[in-house]
Coordinates of C-alpha atoms in Angstrom, one line a residue:
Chain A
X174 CA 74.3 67.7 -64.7
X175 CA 76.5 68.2 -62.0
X176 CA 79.6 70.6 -62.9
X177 CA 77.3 72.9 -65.3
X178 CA 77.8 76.0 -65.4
X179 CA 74.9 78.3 -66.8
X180 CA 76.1 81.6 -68.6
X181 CA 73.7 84.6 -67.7
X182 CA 75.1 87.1 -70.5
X183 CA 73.1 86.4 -73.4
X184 CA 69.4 85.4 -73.6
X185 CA 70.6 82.1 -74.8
X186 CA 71.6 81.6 -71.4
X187 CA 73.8 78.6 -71.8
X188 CA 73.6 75.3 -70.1
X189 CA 77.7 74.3 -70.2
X190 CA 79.3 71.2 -69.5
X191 CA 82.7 70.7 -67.9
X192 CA 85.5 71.2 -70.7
X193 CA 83.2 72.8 -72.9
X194 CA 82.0 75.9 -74.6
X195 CA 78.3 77.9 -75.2
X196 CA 77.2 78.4 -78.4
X197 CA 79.1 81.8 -78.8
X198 CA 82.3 79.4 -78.7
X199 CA 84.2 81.5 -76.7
X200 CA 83.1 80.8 -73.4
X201 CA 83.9 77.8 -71.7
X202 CA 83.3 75.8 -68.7
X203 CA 86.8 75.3 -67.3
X204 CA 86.9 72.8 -64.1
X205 CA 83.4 74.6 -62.8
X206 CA 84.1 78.2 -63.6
X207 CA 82.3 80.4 -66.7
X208 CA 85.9 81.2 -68.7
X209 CA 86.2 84.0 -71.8
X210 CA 88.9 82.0 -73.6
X211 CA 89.7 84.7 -75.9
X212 CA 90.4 87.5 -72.9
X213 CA 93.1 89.7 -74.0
X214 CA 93.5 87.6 -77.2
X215 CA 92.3 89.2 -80.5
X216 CA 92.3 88.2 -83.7
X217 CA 91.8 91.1 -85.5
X218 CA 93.6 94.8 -84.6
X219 CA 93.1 98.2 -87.4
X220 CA 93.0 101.4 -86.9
X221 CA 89.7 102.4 -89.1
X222 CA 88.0 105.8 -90.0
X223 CA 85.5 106.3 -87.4
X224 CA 83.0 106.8 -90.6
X225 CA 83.9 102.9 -91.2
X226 CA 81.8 101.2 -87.5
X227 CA 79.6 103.4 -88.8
X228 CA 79.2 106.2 -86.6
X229 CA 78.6 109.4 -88.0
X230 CA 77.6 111.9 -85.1
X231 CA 80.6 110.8 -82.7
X232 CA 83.9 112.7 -83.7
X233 CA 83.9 112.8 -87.9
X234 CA 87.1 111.9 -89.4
X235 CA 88.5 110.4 -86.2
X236 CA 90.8 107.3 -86.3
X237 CA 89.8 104.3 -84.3
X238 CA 91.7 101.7 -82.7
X239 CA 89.5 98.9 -83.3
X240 CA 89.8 95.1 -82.4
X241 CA 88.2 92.0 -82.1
X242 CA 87.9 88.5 -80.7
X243 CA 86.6 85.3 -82.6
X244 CA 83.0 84.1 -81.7
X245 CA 79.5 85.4 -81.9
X246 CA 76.3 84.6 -80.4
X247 CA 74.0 85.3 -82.9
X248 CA 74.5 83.3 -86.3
X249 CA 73.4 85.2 -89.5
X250 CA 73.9 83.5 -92.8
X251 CA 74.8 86.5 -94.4
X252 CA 77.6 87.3 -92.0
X253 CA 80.6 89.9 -93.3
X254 CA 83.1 88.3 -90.8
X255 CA 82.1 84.8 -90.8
X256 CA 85.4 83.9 -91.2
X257 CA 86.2 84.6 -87.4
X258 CA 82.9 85.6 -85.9
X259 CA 82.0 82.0 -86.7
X260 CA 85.1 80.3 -85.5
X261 CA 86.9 78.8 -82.7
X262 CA 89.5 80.6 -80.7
X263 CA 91.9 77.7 -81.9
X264 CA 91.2 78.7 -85.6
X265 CA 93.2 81.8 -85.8
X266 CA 96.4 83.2 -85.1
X267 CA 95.7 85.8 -82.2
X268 CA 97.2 88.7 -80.7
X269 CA 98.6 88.9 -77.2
X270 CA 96.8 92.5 -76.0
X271 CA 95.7 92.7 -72.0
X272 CA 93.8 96.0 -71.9
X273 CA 96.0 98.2 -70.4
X274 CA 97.9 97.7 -73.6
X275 CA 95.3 97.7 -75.6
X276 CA 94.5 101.5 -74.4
X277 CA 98.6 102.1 -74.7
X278 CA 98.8 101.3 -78.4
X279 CA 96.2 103.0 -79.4
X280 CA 97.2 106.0 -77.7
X281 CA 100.3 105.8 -79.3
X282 CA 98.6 105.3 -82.9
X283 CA 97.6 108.6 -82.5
X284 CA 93.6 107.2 -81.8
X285 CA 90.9 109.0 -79.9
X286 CA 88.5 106.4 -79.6
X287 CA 88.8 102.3 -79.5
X288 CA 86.1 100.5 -81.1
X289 CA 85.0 96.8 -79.7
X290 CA 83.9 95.6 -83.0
X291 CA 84.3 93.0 -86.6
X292 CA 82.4 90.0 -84.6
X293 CA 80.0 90.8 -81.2
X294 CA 81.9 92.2 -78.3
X295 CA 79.5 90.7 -75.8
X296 CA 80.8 87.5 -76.0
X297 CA 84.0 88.8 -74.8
X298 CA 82.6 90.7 -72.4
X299 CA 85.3 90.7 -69.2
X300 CA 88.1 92.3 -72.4
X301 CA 85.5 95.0 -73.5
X302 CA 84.7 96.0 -69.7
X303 CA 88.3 96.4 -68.2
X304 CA 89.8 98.0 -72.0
X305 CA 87.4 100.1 -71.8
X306 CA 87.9 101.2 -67.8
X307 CA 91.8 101.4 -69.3
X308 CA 91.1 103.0 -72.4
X309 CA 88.8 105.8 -70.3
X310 CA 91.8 106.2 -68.0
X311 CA 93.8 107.5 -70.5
X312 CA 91.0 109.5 -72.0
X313 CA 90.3 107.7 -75.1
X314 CA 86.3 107.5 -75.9
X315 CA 85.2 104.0 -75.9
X316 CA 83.0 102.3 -78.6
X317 CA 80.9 99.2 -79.1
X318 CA 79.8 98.0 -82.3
X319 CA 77.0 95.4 -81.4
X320 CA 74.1 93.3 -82.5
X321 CA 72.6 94.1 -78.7
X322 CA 71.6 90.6 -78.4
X323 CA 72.7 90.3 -74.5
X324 CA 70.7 90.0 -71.0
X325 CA 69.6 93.5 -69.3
X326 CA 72.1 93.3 -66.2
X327 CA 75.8 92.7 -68.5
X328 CA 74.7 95.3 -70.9
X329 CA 73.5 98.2 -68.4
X330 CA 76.7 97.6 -66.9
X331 CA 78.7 97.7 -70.0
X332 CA 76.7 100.7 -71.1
X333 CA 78.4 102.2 -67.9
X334 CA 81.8 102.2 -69.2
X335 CA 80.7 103.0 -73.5
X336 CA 80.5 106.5 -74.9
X337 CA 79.2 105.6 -78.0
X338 CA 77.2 102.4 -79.8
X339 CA 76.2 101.7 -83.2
X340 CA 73.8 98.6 -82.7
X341 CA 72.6 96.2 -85.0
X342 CA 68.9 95.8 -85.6
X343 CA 68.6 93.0 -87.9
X344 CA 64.9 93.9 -88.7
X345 CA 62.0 94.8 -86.9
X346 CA 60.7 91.2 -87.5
X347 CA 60.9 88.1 -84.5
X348 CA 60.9 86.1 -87.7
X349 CA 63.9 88.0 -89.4
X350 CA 66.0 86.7 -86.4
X351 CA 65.0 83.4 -85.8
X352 CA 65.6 82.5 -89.6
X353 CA 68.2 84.0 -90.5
X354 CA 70.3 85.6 -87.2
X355 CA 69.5 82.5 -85.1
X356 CA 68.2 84.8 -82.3
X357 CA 65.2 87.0 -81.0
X358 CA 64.1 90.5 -81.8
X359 CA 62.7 91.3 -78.0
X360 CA 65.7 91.3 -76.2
X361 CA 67.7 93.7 -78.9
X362 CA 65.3 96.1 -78.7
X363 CA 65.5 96.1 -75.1
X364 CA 69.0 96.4 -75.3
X365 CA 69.0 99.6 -77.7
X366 CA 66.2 101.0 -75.1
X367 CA 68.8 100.5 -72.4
X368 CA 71.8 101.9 -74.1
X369 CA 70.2 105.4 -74.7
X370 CA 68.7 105.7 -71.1
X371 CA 72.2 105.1 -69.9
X372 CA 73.4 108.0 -72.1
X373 CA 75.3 105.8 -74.7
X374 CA 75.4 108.2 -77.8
X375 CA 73.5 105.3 -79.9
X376 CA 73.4 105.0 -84.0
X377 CA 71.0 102.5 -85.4
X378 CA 72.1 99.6 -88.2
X379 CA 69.7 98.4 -90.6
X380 CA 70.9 96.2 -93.1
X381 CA 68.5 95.1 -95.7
X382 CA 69.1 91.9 -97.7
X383 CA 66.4 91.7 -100.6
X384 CA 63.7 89.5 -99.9
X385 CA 64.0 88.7 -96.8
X386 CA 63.7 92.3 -94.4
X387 CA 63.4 95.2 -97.5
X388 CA 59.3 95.2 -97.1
X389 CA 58.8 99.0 -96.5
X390 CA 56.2 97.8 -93.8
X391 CA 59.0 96.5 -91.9
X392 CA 61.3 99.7 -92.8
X393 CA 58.2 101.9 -91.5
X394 CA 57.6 99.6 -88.0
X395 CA 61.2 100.3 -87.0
X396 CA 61.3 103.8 -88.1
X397 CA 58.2 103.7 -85.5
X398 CA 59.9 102.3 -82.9
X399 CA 62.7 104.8 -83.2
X400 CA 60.7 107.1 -83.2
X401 CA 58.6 106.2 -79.8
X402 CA 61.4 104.9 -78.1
X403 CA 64.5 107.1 -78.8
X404 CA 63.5 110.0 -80.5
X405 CA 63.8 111.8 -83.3
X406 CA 67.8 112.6 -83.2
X407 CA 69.1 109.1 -82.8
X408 CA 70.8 108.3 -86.9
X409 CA 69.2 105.5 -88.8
X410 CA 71.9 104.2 -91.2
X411 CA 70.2 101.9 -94.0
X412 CA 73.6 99.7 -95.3
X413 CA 73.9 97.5 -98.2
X414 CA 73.6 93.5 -98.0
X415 CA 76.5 91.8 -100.2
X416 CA 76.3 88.0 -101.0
X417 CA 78.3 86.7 -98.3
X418 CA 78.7 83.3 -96.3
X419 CA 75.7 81.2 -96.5
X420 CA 73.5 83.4 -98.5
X421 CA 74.6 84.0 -101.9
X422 CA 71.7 83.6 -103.9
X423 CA 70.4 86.6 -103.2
X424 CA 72.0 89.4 -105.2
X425 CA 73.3 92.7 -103.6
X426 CA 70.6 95.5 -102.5
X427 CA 69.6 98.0 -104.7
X428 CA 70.9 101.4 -104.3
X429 CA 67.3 102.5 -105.1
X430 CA 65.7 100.4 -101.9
X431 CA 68.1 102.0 -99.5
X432 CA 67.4 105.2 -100.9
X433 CA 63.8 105.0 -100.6
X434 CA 64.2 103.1 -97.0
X435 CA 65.4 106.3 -96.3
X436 CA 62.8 108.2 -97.7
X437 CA 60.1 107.0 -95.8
X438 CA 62.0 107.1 -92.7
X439 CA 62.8 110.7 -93.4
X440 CA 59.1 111.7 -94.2
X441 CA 58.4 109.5 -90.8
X442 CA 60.1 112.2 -88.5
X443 CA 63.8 110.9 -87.5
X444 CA 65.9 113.9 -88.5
X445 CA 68.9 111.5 -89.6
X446 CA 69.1 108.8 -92.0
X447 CA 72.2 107.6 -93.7
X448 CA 72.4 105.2 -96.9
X449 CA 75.7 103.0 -96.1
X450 CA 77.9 101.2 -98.4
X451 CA 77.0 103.0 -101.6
X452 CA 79.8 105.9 -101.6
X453 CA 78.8 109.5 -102.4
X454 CA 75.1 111.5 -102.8
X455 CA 73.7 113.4 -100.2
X456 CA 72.5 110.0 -98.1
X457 CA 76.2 110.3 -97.0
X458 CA 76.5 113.5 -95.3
X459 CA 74.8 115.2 -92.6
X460 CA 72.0 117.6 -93.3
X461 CA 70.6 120.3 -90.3
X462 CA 67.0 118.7 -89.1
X463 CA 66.0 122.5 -88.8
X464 CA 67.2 124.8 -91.9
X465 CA 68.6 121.6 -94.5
X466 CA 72.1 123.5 -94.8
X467 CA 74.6 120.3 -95.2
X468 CA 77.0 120.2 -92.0
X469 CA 78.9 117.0 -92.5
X470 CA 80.2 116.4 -95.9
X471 CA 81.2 112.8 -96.3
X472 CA 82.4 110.4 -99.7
X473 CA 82.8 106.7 -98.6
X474 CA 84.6 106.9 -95.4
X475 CA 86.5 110.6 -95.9
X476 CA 85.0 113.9 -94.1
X477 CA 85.5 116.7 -96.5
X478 CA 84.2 119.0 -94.5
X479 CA 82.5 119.2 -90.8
X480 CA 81.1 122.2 -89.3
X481 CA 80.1 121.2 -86.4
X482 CA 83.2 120.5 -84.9
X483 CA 83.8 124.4 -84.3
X484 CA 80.4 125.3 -83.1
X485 CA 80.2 122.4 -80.9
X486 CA 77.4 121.0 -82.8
X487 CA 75.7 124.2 -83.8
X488 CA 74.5 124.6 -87.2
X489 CA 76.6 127.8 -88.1
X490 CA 73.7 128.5 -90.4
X491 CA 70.7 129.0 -88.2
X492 CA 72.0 127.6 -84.8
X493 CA 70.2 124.6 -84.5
X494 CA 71.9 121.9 -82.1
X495 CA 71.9 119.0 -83.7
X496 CA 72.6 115.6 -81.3
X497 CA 75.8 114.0 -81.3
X498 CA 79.7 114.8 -80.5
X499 CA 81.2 116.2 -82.5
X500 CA 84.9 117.2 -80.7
Chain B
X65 CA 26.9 50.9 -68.6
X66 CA 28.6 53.3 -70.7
X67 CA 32.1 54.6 -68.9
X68 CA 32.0 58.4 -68.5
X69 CA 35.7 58.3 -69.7
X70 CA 35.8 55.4 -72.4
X71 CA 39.3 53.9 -72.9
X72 CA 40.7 55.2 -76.4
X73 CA 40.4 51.7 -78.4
X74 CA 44.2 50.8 -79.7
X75 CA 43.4 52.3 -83.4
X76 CA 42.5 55.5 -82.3
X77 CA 45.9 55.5 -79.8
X78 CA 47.7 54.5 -82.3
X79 CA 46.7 57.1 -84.4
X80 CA 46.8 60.1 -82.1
X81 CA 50.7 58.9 -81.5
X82 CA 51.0 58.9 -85.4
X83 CA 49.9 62.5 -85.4
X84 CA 52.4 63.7 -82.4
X85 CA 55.2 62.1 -84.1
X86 CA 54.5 63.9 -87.3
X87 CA 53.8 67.3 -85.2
X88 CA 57.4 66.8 -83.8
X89 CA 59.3 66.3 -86.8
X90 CA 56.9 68.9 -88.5
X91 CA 58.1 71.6 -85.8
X92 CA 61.9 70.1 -86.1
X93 CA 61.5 70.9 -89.9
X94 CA 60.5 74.3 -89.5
X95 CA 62.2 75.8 -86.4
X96 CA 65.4 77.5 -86.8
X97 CA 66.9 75.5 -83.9
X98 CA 69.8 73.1 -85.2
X99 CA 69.6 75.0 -88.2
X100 CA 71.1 78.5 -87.0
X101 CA 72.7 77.5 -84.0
X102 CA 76.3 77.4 -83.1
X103 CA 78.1 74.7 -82.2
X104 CA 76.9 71.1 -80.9
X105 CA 76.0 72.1 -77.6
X106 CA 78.8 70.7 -75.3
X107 CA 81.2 70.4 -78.2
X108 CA 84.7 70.6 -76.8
X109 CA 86.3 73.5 -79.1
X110 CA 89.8 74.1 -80.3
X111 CA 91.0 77.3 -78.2
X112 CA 94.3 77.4 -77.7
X113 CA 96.0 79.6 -80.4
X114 CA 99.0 81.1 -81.9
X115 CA 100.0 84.2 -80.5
X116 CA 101.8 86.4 -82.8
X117 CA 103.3 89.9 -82.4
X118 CA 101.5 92.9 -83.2
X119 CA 101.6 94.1 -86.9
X120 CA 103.7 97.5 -86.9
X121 CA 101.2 98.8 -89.4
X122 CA 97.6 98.8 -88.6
X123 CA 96.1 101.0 -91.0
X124 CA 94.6 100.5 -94.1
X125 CA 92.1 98.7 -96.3
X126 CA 91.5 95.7 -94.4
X127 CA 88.1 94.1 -95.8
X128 CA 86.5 92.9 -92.5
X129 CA 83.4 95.0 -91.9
X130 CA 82.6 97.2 -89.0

């Protein structure tokens, strides 16, 4: 129809009449031109552990300022932050924070790092690119906490201005995403593969809900994929499903199926593989790939001890680098 | 003469439509789209919000996750 405008950031791509929004809600055809309604306006703002996104080879123990618009483009029924990932920008009260102030606050919270996080920060693209430009110019680390689920050209050039990721992979599973994430497995992977050929320090999410992605086939055709694509150094972090939004029949994952995800993805080759969202054990901390002497000593979200930060990511035990960045 | 390309007679028609109709709602039933979707496509949305101050304290146990 005449007036249209088609949104290229997302493989949705987005056919959008005058007056109104894509399916991520946020972005919105105002009198012919593509508009990020919630630009400068989030509705969430905490300063978190950096243990918390979860990123575990990217400055332990850091604070980060972390914030986040409403809307999402992918749809999972077992959303965490359904509340505003799945909501209009009308819905909730917002904050008014351009990005050069988003850089100034945290700087003045004391924050090394701001995190773009809670809901998907590619639907609010244009505030994730220029805070991130501002945050950089004040020589805070940028960070993106993202499902990936974005077209090639946005996210290489997002990936331009990120230091660090910790991306979403639902499951290894087209299925898995059209069911239950409303989306498509290709175009994530892509964007994972893009994100570490630009240099983004990447951690992997996998989150398994029982039933529907736990099958240790699926476990063992990601690990694969890690392991062909990225490497063996990129972190795996299996985290635990809790009944949540539209999927509460299904009752929270064993602590004994993350642990043998882990397991098999260990035994597979990657050289680090975290168990989320059960606190303390060894899953937790960070073990060196070469001589098994623990490095990074973590409960829930507290480091207790980090030995890397000294050695500049040197096992002080045999001298093994192991990948990340660690001060 | 026998046509090389005999006209369907109305029963068979009929029941060829029959079977596409059920195909569509078939596929309608099963694929995700409508189901996991956002919102109605072309859906005017609420988006003009509240703007509050900043919160002087931003650290802290706050539930949402990543």
């Amino acid at each position: 129809m005449p007036g249209d405008v088609t949104c290229l950031l997302c493989p949705r791509r987005c056919r959008i009449p005058p007056g109104a929004a894509g399916d991520c809600r946020v972005r919105v055809n105002l009198d012919g031109r593509l508009l990020a309604v919630t630009y400068g306006r989030p509705v969430a703002v905490h300063v978190d552990p950096m243990e918390k996104k979860p990123l575990f080879h990217f400055l332990p123990g850091a604070e980060i300022f972390s914030l986040a618009t409403v809307g999402c483009n992918l749809h999972c029924i077992h959303c965490q932050n359904w509340e505003i990932s799945q909501a209009d920008p009308g819905e909730h009260d917002v904050y008014d924070l351009p990005p050069d102030r988003v850089a100034a606050v945290a700087a003045h919270e004391g924050c090394r790092a701001v995190a773009w996080t809670y809901t998907e920060p590619i639907v609010f693209y244009e505030y994730t690119y220029d805070g991130s430009v501002a945050c950089r110019e004040r020589g805070l680390k940028t960070v993106l906490v993202s499902a990936g689920y974005a077209n090639p050209r946005p996210w290489r050039r997002l990936c331009g201005v990120i230091d660090a990721a910790i991306l979403d992979l639902k499951a290894f599973s087209d299925a898995h995403y059209r069911e239950v994430c409303g989306g498509t497995l290709a175009p994530v992977l892509e964007a994972i593969r893009i994100a570490h050929e630009e240099g983004v320090w990447i951690e992997v999410l996998n989150l398994l809900v029982p039933t529907r992605n736990d099958d240790p086939a699926l476990v063992d055709a990601l690990v694969d994929w890690m392991l062909t694509t990225l490497g063996p150094d990129v972190p795996l972090h299996f985290t635990a499903f809790h009944p949540d939004y539209r999927l509460k029949n299904l009752p929270p994952t064993p602590t004994r199926t993350l642990l043998a995800a882990r397991k098999r993805a260990l035994g597979a080759g990657l050289h680090h593989v975290y168990v989320g969202n059960v606190p303390g054990g060894e899953a937790e901390c960070t073990w060196c790939p070469a001589c098994h002497a623990r490095l990074v000593h973590r409960v829930g979200y507290r480091v207790l001890e980090n030995r890397l930060a000294a050695t500049g990511g040197r096992c002080p035990e045999c001298g093994a680098q192991v990948a990340g960045v660690w001060a | 003469m026998d046509p090389v390309h005999p006209e369907p007679s109305l029963p068979s028609a009929l029941c060829r439509g029959r079977r596409a109709c059920l195909g569509a709602l078939l596929a309608l039933a099963v694929l995700p789209i409508g189901r996991l979707s956002g919102p109605t496509p072309g859906r005017r949305p609420r988006w003009w919000a509240r703007v509050l101050p900043l919160p002087t304290h931003l650290r802290g146990g706050h539930p949402l996750a990543g």
